[in-house]
Tab-separated table of C-alpha atoms and ligand atoms in Angstrom:
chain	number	residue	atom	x	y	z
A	1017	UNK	CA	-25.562	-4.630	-33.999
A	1018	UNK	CA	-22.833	-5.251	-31.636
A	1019	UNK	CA	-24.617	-8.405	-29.112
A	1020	UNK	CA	-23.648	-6.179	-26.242
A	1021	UNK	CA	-24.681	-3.124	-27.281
A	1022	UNK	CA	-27.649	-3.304	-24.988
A	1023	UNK	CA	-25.947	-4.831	-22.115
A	1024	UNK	CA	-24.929	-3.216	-19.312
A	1025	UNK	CA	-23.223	-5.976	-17.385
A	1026	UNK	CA	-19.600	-4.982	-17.983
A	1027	UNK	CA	-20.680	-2.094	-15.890
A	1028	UNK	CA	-23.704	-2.731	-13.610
A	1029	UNK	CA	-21.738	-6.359	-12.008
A	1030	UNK	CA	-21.065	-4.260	-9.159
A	1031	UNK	CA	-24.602	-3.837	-8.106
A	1032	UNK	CA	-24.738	-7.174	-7.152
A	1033	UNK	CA	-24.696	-7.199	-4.005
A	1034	UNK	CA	-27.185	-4.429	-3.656
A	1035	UNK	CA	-29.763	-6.267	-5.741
A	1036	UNK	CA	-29.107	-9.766	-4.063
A	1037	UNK	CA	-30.310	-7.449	-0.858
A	1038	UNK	CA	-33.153	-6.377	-2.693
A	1039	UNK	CA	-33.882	-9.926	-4.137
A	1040	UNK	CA	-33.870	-11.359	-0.461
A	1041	UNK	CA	-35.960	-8.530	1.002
A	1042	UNK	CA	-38.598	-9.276	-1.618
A	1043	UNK	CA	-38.760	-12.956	-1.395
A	1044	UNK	CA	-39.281	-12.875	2.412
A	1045	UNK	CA	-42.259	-9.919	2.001
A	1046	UNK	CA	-43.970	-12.513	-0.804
A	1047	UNK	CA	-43.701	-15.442	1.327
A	1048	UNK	CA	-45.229	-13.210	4.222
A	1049	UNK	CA	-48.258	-12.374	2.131
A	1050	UNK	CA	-48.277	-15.791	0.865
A	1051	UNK	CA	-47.779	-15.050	-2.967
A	1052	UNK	CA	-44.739	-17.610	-2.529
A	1053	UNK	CA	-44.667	-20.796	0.124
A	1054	UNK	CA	-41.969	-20.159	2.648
A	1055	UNK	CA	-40.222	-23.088	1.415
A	1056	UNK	CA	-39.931	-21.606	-2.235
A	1057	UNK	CA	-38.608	-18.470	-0.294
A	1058	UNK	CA	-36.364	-20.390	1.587
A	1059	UNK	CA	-34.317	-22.218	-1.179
A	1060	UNK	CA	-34.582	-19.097	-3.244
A	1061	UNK	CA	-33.067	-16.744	-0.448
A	1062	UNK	CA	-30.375	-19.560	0.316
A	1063	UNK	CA	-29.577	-19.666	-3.313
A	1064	UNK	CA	-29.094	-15.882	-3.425
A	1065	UNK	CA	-26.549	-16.401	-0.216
A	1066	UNK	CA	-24.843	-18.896	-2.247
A	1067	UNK	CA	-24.226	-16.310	-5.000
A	1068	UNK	CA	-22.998	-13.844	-2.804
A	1069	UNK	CA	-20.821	-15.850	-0.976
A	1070	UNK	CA	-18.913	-16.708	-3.829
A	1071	UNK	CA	-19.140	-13.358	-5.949
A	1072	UNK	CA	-17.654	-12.387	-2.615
A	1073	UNK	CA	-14.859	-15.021	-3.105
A	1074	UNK	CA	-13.965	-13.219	-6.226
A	1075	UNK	CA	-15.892	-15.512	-8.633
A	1076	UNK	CA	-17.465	-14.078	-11.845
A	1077	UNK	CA	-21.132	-14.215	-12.981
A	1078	UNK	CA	-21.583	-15.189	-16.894
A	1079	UNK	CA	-22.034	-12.253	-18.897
A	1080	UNK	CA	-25.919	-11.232	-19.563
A	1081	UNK	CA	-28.005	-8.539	-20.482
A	1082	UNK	CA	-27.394	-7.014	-17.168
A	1083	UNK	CA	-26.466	-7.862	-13.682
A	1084	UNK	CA	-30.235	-8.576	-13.104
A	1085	UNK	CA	-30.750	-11.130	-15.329
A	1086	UNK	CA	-27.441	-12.532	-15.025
A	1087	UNK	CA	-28.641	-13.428	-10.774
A	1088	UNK	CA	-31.494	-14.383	-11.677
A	1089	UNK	CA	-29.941	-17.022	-14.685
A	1090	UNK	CA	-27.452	-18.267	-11.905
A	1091	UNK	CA	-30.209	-18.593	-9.241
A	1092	UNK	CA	-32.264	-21.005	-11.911
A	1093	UNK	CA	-28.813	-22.755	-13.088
A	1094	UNK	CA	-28.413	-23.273	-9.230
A	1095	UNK	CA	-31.551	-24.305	-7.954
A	1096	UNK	CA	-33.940	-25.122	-10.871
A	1097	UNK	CA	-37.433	-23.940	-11.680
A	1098	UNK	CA	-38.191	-22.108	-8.098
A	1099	UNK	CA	-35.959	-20.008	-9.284
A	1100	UNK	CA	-38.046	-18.292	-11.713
A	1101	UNK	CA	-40.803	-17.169	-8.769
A	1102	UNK	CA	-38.329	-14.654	-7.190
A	1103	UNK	CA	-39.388	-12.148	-9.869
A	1104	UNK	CA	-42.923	-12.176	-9.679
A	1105	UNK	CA	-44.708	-8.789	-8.254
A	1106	UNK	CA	-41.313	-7.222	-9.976
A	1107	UNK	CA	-39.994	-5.498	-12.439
A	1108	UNK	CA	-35.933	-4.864	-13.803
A	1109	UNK	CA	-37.229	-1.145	-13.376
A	1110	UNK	CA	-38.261	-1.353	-9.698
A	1111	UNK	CA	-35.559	-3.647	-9.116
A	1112	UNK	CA	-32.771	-1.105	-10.543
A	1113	UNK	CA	-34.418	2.259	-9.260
A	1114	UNK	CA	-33.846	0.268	-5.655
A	1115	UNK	CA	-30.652	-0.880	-6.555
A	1116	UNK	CA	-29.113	2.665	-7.250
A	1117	UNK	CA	-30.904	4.135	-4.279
A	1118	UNK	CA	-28.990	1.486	-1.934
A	1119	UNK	CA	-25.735	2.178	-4.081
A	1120	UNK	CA	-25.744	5.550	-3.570
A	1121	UNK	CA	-26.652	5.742	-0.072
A	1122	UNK	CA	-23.517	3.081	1.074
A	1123	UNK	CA	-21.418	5.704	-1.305
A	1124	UNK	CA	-23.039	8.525	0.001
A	1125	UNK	CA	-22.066	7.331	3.638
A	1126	UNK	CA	-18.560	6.159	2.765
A	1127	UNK	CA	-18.086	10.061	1.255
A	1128	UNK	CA	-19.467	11.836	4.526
A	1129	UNK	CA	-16.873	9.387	6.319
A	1130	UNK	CA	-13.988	10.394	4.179
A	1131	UNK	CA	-14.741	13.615	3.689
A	1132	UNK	CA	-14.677	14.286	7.804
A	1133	UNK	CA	-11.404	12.355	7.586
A	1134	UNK	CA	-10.231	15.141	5.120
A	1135	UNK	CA	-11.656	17.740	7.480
A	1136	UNK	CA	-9.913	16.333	10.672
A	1137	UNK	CA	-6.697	16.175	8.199
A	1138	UNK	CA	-7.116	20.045	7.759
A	1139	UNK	CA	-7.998	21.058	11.389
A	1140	UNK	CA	-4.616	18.937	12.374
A	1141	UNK	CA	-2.328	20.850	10.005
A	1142	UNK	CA	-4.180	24.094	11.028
A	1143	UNK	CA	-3.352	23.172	14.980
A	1144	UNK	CA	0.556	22.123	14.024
A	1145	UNK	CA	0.884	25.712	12.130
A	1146	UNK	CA	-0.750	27.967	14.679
A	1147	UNK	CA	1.960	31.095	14.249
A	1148	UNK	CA	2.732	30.606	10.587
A	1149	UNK	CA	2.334	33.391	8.555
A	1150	UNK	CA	1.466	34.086	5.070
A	1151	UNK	CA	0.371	36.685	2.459
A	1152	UNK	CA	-3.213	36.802	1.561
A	1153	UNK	CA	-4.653	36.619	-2.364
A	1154	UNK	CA	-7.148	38.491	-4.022
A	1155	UNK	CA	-6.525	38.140	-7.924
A	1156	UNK	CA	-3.531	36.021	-6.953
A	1157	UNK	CA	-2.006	39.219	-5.846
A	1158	UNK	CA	-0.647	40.312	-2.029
A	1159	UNK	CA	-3.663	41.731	-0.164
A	1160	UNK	CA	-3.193	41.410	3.603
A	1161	UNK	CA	-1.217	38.951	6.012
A	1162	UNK	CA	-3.168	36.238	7.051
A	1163	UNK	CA	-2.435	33.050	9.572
A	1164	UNK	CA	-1.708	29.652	6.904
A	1165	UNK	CA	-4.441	28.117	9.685
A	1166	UNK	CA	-6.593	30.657	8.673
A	1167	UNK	CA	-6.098	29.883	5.226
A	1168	UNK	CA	-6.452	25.979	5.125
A	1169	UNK	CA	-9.372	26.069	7.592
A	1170	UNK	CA	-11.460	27.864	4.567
A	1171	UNK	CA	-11.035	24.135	2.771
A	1172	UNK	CA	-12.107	22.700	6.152
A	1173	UNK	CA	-15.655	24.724	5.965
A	1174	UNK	CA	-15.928	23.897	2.078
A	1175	UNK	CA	-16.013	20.602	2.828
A	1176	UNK	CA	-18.349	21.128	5.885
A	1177	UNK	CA	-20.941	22.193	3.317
A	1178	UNK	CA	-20.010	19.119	0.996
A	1179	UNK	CA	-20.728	16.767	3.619
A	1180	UNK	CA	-24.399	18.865	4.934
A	1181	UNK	CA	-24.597	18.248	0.946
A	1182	UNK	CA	-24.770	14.500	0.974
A	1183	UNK	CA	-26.523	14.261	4.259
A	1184	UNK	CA	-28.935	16.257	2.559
A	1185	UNK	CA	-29.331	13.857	-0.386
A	1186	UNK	CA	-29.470	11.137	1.708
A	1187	UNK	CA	-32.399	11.980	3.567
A	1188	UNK	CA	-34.142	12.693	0.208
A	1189	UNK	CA	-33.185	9.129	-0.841
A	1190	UNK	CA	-34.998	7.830	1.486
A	1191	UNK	CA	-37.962	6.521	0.243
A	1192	UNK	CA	-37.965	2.538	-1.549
A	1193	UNK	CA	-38.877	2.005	-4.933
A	1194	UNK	CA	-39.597	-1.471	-4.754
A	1195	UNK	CA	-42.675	-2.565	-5.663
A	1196	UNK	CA	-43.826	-0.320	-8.050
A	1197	UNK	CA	-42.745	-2.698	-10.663
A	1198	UNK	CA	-43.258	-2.054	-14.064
A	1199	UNK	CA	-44.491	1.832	-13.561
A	1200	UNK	CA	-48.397	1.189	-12.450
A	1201	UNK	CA	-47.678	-1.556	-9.117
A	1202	UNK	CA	-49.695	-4.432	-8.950
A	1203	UNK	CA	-52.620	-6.585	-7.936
A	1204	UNK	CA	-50.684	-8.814	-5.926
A	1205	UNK	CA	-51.255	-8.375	-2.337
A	1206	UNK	CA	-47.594	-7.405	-1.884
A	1207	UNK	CA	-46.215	-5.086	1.580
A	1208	UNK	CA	-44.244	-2.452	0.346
A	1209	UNK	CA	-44.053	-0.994	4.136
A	1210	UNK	CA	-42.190	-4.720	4.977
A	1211	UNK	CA	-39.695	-4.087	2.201
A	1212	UNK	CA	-39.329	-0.467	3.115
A	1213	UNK	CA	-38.194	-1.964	6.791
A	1214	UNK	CA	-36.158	-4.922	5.818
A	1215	UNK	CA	-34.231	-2.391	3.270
A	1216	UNK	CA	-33.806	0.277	6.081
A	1217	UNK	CA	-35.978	2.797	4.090
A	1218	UNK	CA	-38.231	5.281	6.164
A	1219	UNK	CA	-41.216	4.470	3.788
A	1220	UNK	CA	-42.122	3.350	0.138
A	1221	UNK	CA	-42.547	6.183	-2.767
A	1222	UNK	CA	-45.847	7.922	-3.310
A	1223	UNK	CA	-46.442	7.174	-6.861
A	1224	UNK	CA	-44.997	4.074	-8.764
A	1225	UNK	CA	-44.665	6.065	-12.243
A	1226	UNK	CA	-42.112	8.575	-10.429
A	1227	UNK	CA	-40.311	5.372	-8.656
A	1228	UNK	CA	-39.408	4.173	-11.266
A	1229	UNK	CA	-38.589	7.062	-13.445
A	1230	UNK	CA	-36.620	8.994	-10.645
A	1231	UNK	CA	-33.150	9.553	-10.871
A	1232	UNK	CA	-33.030	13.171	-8.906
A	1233	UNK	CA	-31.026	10.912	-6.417
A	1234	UNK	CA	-28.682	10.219	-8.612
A	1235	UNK	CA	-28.749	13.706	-10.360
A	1236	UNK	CA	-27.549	14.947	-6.622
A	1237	UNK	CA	-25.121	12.936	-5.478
A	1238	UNK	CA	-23.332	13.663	-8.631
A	1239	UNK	CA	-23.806	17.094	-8.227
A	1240	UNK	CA	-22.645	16.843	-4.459
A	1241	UNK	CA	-19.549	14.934	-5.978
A	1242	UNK	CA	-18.808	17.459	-8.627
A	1243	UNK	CA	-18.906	20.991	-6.158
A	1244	UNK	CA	-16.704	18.647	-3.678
A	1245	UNK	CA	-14.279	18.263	-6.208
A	1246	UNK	CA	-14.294	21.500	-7.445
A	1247	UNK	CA	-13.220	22.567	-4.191
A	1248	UNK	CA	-10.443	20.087	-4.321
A	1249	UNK	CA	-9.132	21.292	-7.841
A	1250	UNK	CA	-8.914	24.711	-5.972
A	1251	UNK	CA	-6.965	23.222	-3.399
A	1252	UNK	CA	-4.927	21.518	-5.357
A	1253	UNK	CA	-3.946	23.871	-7.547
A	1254	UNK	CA	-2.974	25.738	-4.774
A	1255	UNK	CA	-0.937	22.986	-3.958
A	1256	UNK	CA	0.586	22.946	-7.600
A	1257	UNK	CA	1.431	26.939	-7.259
A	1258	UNK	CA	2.706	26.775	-3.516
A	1259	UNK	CA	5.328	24.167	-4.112
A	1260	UNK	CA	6.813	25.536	-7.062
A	1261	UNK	CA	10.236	27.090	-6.889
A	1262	UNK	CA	8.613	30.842	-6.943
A	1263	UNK	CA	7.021	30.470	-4.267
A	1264	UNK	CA	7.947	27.356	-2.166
A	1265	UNK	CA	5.656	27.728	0.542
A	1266	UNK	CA	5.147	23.755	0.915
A	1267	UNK	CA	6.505	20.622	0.398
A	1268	UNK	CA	4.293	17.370	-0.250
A	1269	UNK	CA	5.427	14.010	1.554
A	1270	UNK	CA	7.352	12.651	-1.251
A	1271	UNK	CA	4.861	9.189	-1.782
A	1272	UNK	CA	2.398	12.107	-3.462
A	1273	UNK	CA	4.829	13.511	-5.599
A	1274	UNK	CA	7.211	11.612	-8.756
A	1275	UNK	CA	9.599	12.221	-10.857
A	1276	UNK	CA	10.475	12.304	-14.392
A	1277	UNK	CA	11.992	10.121	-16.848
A	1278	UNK	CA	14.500	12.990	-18.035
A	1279	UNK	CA	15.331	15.499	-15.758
A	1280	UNK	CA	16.802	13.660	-12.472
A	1281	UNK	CA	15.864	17.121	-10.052
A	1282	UNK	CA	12.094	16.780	-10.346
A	1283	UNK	CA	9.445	15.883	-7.817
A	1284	UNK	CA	6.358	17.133	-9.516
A	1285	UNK	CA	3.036	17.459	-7.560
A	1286	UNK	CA	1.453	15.255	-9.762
A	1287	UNK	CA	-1.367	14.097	-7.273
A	1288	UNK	CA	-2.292	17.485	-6.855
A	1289	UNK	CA	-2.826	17.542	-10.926
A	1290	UNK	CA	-4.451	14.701	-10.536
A	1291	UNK	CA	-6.832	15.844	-8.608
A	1292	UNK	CA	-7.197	19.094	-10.475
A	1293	UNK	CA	-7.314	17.029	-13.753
A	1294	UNK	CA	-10.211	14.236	-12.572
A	1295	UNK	CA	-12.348	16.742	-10.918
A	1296	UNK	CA	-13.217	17.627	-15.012
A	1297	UNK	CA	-14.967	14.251	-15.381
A	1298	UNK	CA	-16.975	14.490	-12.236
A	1299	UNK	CA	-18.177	17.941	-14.057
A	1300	UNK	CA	-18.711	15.741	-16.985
A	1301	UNK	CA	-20.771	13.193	-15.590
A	1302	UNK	CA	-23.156	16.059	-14.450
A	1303	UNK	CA	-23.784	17.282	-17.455
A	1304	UNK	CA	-24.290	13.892	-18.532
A	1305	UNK	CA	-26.555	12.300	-16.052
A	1306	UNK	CA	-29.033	15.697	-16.682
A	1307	UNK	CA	-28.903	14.899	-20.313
A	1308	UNK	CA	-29.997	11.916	-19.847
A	1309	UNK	CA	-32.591	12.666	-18.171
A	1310	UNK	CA	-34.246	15.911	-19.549
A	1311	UNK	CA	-36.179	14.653	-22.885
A	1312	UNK	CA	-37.282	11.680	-21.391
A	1313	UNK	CA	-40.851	10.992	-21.220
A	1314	UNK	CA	-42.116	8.801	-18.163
A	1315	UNK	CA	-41.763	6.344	-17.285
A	1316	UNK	CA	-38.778	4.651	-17.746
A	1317	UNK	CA	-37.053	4.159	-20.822
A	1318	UNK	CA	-33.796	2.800	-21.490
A	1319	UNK	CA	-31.574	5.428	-21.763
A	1320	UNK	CA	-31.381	5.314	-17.755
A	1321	UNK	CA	-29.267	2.481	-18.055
A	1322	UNK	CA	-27.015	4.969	-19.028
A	1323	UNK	CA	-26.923	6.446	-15.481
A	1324	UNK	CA	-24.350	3.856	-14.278
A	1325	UNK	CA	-21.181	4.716	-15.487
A	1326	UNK	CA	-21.272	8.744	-14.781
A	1327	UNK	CA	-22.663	7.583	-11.050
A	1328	UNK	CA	-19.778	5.259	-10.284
A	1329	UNK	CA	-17.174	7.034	-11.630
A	1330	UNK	CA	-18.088	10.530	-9.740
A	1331	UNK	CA	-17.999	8.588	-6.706
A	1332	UNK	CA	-14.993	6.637	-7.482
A	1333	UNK	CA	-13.156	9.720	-8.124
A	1334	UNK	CA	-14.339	11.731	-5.532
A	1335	UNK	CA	-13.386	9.179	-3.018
A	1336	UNK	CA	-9.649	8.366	-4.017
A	1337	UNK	CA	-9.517	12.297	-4.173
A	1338	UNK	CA	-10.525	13.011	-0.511
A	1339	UNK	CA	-8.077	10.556	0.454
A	1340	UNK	CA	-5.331	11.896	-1.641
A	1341	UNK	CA	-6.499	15.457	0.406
A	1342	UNK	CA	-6.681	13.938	3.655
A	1343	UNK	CA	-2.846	12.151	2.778
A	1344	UNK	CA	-1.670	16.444	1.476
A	1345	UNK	CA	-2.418	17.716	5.017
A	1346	UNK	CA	-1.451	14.526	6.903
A	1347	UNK	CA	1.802	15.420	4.978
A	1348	UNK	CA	2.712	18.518	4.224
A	1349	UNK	CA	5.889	20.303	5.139
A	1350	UNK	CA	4.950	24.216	5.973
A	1351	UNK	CA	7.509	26.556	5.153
A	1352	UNK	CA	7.388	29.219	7.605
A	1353	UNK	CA	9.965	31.189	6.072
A	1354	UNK	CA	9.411	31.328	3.145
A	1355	UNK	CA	5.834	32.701	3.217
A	1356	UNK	CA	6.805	34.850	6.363
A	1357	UNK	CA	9.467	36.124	3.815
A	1358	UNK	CA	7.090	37.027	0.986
A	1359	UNK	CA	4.927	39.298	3.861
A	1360	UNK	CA	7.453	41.904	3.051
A	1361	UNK	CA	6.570	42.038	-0.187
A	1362	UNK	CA	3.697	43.566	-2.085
A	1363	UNK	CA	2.822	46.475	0.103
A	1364	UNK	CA	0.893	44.182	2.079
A	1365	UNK	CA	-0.241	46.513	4.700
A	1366	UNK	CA	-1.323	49.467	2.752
A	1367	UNK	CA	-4.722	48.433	4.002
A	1368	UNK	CA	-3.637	49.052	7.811
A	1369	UNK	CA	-2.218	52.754	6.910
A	1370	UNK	CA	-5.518	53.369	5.394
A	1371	UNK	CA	-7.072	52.378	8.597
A	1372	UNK	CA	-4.722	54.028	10.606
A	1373	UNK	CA	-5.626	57.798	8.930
A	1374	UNK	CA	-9.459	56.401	9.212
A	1375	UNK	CA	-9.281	55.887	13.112
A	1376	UNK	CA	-7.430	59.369	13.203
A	1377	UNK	CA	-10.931	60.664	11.794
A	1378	UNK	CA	-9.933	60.805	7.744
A	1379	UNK	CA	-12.839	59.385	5.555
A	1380	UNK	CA	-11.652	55.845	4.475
A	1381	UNK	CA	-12.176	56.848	0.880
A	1382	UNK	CA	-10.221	59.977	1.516
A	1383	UNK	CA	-7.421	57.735	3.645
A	1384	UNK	CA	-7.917	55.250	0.653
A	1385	UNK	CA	-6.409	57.636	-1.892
A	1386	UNK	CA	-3.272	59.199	0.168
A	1387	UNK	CA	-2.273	55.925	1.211
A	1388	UNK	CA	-2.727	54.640	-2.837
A	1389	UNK	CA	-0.721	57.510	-3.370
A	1390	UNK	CA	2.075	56.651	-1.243
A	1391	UNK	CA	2.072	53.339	-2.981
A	1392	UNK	CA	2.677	54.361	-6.218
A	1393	UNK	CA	5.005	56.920	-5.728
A	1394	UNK	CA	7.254	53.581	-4.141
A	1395	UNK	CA	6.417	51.789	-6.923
A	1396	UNK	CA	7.692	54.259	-9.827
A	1397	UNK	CA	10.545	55.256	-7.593
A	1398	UNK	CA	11.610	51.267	-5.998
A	1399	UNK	CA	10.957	51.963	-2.530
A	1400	UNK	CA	10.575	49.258	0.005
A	1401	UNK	CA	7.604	47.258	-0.179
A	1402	UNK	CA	7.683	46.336	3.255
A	1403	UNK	CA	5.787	49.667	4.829
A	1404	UNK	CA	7.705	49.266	8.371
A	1405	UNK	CA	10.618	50.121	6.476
A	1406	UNK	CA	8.996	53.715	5.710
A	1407	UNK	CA	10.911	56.697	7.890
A	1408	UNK	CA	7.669	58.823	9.512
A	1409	UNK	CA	9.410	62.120	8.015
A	1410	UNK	CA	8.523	60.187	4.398
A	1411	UNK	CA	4.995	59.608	5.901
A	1412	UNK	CA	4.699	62.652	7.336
A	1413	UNK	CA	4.662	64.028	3.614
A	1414	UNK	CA	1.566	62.450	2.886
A	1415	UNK	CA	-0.325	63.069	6.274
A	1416	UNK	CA	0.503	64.969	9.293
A	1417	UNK	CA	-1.318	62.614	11.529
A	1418	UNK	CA	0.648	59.427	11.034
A	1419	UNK	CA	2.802	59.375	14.396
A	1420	UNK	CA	5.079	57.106	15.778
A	1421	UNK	CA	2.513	54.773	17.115
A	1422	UNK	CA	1.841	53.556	13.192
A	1423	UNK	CA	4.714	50.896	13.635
A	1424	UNK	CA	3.295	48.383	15.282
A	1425	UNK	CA	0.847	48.012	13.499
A	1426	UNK	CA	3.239	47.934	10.657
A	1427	UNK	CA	4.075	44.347	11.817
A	1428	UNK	CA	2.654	41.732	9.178
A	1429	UNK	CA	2.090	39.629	12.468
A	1430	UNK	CA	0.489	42.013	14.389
A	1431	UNK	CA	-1.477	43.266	11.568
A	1432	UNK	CA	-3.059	39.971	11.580
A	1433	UNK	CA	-3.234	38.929	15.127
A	1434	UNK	CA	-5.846	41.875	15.458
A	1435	UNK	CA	-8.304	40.701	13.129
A	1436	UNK	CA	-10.312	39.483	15.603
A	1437	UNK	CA	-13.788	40.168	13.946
A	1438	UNK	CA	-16.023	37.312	14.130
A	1439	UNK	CA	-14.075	34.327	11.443
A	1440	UNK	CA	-11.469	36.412	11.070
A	1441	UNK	CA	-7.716	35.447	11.209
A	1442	UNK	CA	-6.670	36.816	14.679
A	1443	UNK	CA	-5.431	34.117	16.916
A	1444	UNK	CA	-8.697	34.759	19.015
A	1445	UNK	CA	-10.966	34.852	16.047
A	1446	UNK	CA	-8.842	31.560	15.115
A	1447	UNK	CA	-9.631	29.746	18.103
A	1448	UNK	CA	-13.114	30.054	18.051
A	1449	UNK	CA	-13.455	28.974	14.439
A	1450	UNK	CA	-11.351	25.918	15.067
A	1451	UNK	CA	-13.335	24.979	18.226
A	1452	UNK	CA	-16.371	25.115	16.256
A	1453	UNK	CA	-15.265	23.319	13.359
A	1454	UNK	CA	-13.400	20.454	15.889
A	1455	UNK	CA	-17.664	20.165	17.509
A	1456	UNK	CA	-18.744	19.474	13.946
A	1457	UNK	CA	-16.523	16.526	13.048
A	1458	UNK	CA	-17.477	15.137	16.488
B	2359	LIG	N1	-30.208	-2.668	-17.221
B	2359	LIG	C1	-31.365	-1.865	-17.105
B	2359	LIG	C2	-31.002	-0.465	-16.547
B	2359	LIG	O1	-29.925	-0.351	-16.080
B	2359	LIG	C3	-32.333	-2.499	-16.160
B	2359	LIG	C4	-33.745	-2.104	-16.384
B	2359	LIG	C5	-34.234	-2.681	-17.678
B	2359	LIG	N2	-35.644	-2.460	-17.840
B	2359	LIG	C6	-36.266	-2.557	-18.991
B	2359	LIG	N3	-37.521	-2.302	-19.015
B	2359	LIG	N4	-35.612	-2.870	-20.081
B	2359	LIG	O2	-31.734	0.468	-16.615
């Protein structure tokens, strides 16, 4: 056997600081109940300072089993025998079900934060681009015109619901471990509700064989990660299609683009990728972390150490990932023209002739079909995409009751300024959306 096969420290080092907390808040609930003199506690909780203080200097713990032991092994080194009471009325498994909960809820925080960071990000670029407009996709194909606001704001309520998501999780989190020890608690006299305070938790868990076999917590904050970045990847594959030379619809700031090592012209959007490419682990680490978890008899076993690395890397990922969002809108050249352009194309208001005839009294189905007809007749024969471009006589064939008054709504822009149903993409719709979003990141 490889000596660290069971260690965890090159890994779990970066709990420290969460289970020096933990450590402290324990030591001062045992000398409270008297299960430890207050001076014990006092050279004890000093010598976990100590630790800190340097670990936050940038100096490294020897290696150990795992970042428990290896405090507790300084702690002694530091200030002898005393040392060894910080651990009574406690068990690794107590001690690590705590230390995850406190990880995850500083992550979970610093996500909501970044996330609304993203989301102010999108509402800016949204406010800057009022007029610009752009074809809609269904199937990656032209439906109808839309407002690029319009558009981007649909990332903006995505990430609404990834941030309700971690709030969520948080509140379920909230409930300290501590103290159930090994699984069963114990017959010292120790205050659970004192640890729950001092650790900022709204009360201890129910049952101490759940405590310290729960890692739902965990199980949903990756989860939380893994939807948020799937709704990145779809942004930024967006991002990859719009700023290629077919369509050209945006440019990013050049910092989030490079180049390449051959062909001098490039500036790929190789953040974007990135994105795209990373949100696959955070997928990953789901299905990891729940198959972990799903054979294992309670209480805890040992395969939960292998919680860490899926945990820290979903919310590494997802973090430098909202960022590189938040730096795409903060950045990113619109190209009016080019998507105004491409609203000429694709028979993009076939919908609004169909509509037309349907106000006029025709069954939509019925309206549905001449106007499909009309469309495929240009098709086979090259006609102009662009309906406005249509002489009435040619409409005319198809329907007597398309008049003169069809043009304007011919207009891409004025096809989409009307769309004023609630969240739609008319300018009026439009404002109301963004004023509600703008209350939410309040
Ligand atoms: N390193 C362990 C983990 O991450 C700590 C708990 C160890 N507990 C035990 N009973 N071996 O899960």
């Amino acid at each position: 056997m490889q000596s660290d096969y069971i260690s965890s420290f090159s890994f779990d080092a970066r709990l420290a600081p969460y289970d020096i907390a933990g450590s402290i808040a324990h030591v001062q609930m045992l000398a409270a109940q008297k299960i430890i003199s207050a001076s014990d506690a006092k050279k004890i909780i000093s010598g976990l300072n100590a630790i800190e203080d340097d670990l936050e200097k940038g100096k490294k713990l020897p290696a150990a089993e795992d970042i428990h032991f290896a405090i507790e092994q300084e702690l002694v080194k530091r200030i002898g025998e005393v040392g060894k009471k910080m651990h009574t009325a406690r068990s690794r498994n107590d001690q690590v079900a705590l230390d995850l909960k406190l990880f995850t809820r500083t992550a979970g925080k610093l996500l909501v934060q970044k996330i609304t960071q993203a989301q102010t990000a999108i509402l800016n670029c949204a406010q800057k681009n009022p007029q610009v407009l752009m074809p809609g996709f269904t199937h990656l194909q032209h439906g109808q015109p839309i407002f690029f606001a319009h558009h981007i704001l649909a990332y903006g309520w995505m990430l609404q619901r990834d941030k309700e998501r971690f709030e969520d999780l948080l509140k379920r989190l909230n409930e300290n471990p501590l103290g159930a020890c090994a699984f069963a608690g114990t017959a010292f006299p120790i205050d659970r509700a004192q640890t729950s305070k001092l650790l900022n938790f709204k009360k201890p868990t129910e049952n101490s064989v759940d405590s310290v076999s729960d890692r739902d917590f965990i199980a949903e904050f990756i989860f939380a990660c893994a939807l948020t970045m799937t709704h990145l990847s779809r942004l930024a594959e967006e991002m990859v299609i719009w700023t290629s030379s077919e369509f050209g619809y945006v440019t990013l700031p050049d910092h989030l683009t490079s180049g390449s090592s051959i062909m001098p012209q490039k500036r790929n959007p190789d953040t974007a990728e990135l994105v795209r490419g990373k949100s696959a682990r955070t997928l990953g680490n789901l299905i990891q972390i729940l198959t972990i978890l799903k054979n294992l008899p309670l209480s805890y076993n040992r395969d939960m150490q292998e919680d860490k690395p899926p945990l820290f890397d979903s919310a590494d990922t997802t973090l430098a990932s909202l960022e590189i969002a938040e730096e795409i809108f903060a950045g990113l050249k619109v190209n009016a023209k080019a998507m105004e352009a491409q609203c000429k194309k694709g028979f993009l208001l076939a919908t609004e002739l169909a509509d037309y005839l349907a106000r006029k009294g025709v069954a939509f189905r019925a309206a549905h079909t001449i106007v499909g007809k009309i469309v495929s007749d240009l098709r086979s024969t090259h006609g102009p995409e662009n309906l406005e471009d249509l002489p009435l006589s040619k409409l005319k064939s198809y329907s007597p009751l398309f008049e003169k008054d069809i043009y304007p709504f011919l207009s891409p822009r004025n096809n989409a300024s009307a769309k004023n149903s609630y969240g739609g993409t008319g300018a009026k719709a439009l404002a109301i959306q963004i004023k509600n979003l703008k209350k939410l990141l309040k």
